[in-house]
PDB file of C-alpha atoms and ligand atoms in Angstrom:
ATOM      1  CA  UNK A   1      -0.737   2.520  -0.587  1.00  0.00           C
ATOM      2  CA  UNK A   2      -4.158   3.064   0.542  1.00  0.00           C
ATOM      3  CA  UNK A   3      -6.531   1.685  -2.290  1.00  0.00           C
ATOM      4  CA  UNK A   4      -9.421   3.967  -3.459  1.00  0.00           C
ATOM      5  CA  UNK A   5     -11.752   1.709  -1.138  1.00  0.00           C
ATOM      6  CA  UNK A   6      -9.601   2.567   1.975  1.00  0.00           C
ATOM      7  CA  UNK A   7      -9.777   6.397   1.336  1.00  0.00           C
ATOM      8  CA  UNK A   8     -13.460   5.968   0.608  1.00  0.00           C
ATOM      9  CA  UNK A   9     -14.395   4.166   3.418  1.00  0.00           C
ATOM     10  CA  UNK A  10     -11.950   6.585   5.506  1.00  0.00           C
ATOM     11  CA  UNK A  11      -9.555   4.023   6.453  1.00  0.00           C
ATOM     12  CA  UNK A  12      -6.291   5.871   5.724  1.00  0.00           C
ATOM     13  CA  UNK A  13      -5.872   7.488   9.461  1.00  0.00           C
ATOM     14  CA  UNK A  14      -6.436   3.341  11.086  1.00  0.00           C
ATOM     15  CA  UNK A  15      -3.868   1.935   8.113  1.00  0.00           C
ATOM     16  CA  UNK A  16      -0.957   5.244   9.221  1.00  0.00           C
ATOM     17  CA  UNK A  17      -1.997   4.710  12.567  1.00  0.00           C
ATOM     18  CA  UNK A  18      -1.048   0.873  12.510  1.00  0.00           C
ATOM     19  CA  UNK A  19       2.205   1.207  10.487  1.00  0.00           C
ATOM     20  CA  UNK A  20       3.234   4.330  13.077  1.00  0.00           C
ATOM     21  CA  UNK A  21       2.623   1.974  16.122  1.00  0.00           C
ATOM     22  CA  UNK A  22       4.557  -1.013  15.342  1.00  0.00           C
ATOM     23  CA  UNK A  23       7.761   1.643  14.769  1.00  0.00           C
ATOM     24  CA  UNK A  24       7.697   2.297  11.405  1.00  0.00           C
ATOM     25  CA  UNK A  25       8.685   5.862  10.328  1.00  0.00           C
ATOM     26  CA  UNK A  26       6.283   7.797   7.768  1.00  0.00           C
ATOM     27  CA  UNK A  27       9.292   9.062   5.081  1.00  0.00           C
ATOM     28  CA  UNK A  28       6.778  10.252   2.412  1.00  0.00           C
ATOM     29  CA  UNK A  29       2.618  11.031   1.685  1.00  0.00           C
ATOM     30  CA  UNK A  30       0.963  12.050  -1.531  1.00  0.00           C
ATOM     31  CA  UNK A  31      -3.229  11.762  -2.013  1.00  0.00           C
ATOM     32  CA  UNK A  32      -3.907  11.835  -5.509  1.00  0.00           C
ATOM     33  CA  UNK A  33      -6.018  10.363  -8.026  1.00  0.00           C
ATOM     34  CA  UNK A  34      -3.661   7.549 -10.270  1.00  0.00           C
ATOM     35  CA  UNK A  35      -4.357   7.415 -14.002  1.00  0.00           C
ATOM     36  CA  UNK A  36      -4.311   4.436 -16.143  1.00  0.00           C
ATOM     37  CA  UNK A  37      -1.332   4.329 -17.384  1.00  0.00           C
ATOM     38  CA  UNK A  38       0.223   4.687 -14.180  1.00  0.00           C
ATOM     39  CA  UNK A  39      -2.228   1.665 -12.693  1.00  0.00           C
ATOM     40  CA  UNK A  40      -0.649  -0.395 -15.868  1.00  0.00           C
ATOM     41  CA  UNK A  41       2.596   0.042 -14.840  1.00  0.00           C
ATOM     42  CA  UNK A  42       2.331  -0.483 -11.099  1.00  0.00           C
ATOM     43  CA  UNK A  43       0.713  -4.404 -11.541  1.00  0.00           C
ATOM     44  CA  UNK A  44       2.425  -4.794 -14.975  1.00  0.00           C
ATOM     45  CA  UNK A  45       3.304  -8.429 -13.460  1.00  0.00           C
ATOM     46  CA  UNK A  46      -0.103  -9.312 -13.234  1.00  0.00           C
ATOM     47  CA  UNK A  47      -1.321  -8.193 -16.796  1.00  0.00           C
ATOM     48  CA  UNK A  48      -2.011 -11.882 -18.157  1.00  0.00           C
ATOM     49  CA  UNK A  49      -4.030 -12.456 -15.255  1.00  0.00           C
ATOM     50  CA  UNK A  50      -8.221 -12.882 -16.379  1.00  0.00           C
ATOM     51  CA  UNK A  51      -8.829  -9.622 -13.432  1.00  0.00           C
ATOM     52  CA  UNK A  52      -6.330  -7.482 -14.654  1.00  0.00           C
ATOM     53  CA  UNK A  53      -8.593  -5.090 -15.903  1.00  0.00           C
ATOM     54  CA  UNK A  54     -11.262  -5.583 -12.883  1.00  0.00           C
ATOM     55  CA  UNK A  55      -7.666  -4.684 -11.084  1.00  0.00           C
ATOM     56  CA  UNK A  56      -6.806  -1.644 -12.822  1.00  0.00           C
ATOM     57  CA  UNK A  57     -10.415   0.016 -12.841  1.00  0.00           C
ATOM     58  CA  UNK A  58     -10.159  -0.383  -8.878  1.00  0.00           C
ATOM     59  CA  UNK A  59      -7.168   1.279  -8.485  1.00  0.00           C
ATOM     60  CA  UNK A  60      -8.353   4.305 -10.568  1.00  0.00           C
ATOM     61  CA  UNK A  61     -11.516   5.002  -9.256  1.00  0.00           C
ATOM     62  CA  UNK A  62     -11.470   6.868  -7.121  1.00  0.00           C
ATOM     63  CA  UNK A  63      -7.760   8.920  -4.943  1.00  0.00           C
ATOM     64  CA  UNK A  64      -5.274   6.967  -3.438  1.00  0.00           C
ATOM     65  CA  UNK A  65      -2.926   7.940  -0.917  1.00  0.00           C
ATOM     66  CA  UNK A  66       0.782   6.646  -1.613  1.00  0.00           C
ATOM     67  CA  UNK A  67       3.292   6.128   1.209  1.00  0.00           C
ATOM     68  CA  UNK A  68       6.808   5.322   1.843  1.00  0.00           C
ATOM     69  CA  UNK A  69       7.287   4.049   4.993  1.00  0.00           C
ATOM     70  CA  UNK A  70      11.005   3.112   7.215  1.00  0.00           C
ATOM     71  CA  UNK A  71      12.425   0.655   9.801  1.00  0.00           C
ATOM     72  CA  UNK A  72      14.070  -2.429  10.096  1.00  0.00           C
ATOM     73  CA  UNK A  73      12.442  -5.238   8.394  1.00  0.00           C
ATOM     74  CA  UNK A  74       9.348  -2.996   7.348  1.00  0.00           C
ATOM     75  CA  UNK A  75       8.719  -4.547   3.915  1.00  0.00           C
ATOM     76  CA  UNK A  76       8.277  -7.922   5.401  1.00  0.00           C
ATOM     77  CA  UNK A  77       6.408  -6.702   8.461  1.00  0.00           C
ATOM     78  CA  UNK A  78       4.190  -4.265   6.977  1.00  0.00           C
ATOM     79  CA  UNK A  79       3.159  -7.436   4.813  1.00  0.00           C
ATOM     80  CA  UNK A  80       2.480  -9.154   8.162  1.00  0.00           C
ATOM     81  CA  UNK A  81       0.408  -6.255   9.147  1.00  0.00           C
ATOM     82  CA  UNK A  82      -1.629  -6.112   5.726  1.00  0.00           C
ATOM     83  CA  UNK A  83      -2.750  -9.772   5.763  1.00  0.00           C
ATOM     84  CA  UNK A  84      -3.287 -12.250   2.744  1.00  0.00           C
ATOM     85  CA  UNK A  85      -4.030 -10.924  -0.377  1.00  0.00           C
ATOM     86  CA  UNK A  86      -7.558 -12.489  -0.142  1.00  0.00           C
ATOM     87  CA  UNK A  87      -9.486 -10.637   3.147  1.00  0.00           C
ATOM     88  CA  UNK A  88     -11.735 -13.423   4.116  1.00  0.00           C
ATOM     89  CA  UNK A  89      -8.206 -15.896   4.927  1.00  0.00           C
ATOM     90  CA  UNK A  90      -6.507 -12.321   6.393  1.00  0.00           C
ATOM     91  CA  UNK A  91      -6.381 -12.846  10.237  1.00  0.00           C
ATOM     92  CA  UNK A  92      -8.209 -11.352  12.511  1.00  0.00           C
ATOM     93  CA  UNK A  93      -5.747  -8.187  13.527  1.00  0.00           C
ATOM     94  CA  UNK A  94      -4.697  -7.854  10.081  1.00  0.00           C
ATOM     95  CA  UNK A  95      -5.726  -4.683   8.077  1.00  0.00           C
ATOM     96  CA  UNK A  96      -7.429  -6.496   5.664  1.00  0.00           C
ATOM     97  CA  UNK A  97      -8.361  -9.220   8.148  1.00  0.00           C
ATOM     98  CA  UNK A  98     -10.369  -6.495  10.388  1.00  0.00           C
ATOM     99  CA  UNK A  99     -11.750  -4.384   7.522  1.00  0.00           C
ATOM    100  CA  UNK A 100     -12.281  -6.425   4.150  1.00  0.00           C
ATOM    101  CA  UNK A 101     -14.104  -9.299   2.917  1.00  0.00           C
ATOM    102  CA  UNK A 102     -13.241  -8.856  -0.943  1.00  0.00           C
ATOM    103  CA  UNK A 103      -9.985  -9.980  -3.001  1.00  0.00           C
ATOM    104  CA  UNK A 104     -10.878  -7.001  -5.502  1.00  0.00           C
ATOM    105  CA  UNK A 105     -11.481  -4.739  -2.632  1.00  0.00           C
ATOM    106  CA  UNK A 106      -9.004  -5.221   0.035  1.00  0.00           C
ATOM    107  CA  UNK A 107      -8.140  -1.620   1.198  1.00  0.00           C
ATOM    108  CA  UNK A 108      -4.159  -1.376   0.880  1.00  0.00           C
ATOM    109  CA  UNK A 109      -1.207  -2.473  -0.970  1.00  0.00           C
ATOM    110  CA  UNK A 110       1.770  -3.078   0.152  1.00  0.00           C
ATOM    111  CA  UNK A 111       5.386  -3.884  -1.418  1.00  0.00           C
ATOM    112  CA  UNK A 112       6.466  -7.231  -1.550  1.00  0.00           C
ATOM    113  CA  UNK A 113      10.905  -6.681  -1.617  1.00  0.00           C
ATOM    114  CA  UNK A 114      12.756  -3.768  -1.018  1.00  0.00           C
ATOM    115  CA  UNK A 115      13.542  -3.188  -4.472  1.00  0.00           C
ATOM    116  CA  UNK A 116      10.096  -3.501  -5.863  1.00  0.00           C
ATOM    117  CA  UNK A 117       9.473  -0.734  -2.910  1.00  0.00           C
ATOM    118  CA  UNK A 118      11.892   1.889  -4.460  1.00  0.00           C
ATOM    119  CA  UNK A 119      10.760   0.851  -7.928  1.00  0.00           C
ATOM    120  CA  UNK A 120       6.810   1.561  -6.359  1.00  0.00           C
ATOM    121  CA  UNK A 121       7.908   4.812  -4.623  1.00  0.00           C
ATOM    122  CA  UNK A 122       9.613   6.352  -8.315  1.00  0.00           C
ATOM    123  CA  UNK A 123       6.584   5.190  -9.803  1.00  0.00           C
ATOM    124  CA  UNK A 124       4.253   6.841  -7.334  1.00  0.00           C
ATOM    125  CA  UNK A 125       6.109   9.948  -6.308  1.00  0.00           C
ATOM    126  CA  UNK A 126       8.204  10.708  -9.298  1.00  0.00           C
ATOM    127  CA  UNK A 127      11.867   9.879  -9.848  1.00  0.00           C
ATOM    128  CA  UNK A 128      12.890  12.509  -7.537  1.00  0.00           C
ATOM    129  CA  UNK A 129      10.668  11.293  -3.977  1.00  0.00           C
ATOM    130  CA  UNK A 130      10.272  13.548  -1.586  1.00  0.00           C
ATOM    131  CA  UNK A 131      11.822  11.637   1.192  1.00  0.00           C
ATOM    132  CA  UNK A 132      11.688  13.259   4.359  1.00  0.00           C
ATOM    133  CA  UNK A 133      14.676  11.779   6.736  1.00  0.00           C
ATOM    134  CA  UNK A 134      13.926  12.806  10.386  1.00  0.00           C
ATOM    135  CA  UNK A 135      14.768  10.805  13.652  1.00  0.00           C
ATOM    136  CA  UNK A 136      12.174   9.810  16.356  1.00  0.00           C
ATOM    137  CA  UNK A 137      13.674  11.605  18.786  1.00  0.00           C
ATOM    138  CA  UNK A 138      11.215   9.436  21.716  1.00  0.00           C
ATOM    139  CA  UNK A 139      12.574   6.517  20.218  1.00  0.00           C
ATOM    140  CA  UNK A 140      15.677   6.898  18.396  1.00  0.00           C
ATOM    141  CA  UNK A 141      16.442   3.269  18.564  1.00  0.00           C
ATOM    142  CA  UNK A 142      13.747   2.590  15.332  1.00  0.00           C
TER     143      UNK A 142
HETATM  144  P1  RTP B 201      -1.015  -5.953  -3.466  1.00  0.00           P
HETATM  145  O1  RTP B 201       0.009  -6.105  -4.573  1.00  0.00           O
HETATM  146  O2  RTP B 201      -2.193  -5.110  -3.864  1.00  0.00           O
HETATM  147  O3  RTP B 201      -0.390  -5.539  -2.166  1.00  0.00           O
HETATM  148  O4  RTP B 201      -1.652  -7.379  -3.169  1.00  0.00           O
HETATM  149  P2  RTP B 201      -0.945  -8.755  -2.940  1.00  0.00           P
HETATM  150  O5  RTP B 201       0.531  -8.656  -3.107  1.00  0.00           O
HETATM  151  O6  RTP B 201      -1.458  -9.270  -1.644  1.00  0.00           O
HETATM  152  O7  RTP B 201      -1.565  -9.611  -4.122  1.00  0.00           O
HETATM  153  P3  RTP B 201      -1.178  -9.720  -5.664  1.00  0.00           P
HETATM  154  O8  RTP B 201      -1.199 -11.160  -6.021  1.00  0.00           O
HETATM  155  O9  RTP B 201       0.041  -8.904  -5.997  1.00  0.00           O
HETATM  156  O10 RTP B 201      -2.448  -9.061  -6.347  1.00  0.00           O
HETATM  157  C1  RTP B 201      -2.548  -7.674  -6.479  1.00  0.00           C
HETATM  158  C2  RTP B 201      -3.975  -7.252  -6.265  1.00  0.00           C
HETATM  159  O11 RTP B 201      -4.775  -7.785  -7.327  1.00  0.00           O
HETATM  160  C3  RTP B 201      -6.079  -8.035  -6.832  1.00  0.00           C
HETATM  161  N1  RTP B 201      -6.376  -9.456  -7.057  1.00  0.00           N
HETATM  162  N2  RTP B 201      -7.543  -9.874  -7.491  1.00  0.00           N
HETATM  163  N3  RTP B 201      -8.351 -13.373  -8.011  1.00  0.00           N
HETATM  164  C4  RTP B 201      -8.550 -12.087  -8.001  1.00  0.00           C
HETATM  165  O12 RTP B 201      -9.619 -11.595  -8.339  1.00  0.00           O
HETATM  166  C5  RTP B 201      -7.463 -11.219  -7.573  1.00  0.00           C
HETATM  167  N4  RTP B 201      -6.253 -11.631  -7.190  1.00  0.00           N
HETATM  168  C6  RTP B 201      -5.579 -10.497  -6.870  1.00  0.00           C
HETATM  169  C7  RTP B 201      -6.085  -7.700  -5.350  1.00  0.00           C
HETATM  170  O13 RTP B 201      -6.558  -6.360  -5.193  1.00  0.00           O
HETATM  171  C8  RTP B 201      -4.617  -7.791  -4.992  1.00  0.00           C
HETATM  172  O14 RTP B 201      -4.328  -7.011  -3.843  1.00  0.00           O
END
């Protein structure tokens, strides 16, 4: 997902373009602007934590633009690509390593397991997501 800060600061276009480099196939795409409820729900985990509600203002302020993304290994790698969760340790090369300096603003989230991705994506998209399965036909081996 590309966090209300990313869309602002019209970042979505360099986070697709990264993802769609490396190999990784775009399956889905929805802007819209999340609710509260729906912010809740998506860091539920985190809801004891003392920014939980610094958290969930963030992520409603403004649209978002959800993504479900394909390849071998891309949960891991797309992790890899994001950088660490605070911007100022992210590498160099990283999204949030080139483009962030703040924790509480660090321009995109991404899923941390496979499952957590699918749970993300029914959460996000609806029960029913609007996968799109398609080949790259330049490069059918991803
Ligand atoms: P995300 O879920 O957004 O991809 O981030 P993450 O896995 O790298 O980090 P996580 O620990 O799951 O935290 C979720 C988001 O909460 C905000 N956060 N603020 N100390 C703080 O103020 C703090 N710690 C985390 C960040 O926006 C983080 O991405």
């Amino acid at each position: 997902m590309v966090k209300p800060d990313g869309v602002q600061r019209a970042l979505v276009g360099d986070v697709i373009s990264r993802l769609e480099r490396k190999g990784f196939r775009l399956a889905a795409l929805k802007l819209f602007q999340p609710d509260k409820a729906l912010a809740e729900e998506h860091y539920k985990d985190l809801s004891s934590k003392p920014f939980f509600k610094d958290l969930v203002d963030y992520i409603i302020s403004g649209p978002v633009v959800a993504m479900v993304w394909e390849g071998a290994g891309v949960v891991k790698s797309a992790r890899k690509l994001i950088g660490a969760t605070n911007p100022l340790e992210a590498e160099p090369g990283t999204i949030r390593g080139d483009f962030a300096v703040q924790t509480g603003r660090n321009v995109v989230h991404g899923s941390d397991s496979p499952e957590n991705g699918e749970r993300e994506a029914a959460l996000w998209f609806g029960n029913d997501v609007p996968i799109v399965d398609w080949q790259q036909v330049a490069a059918p081996w991803l």
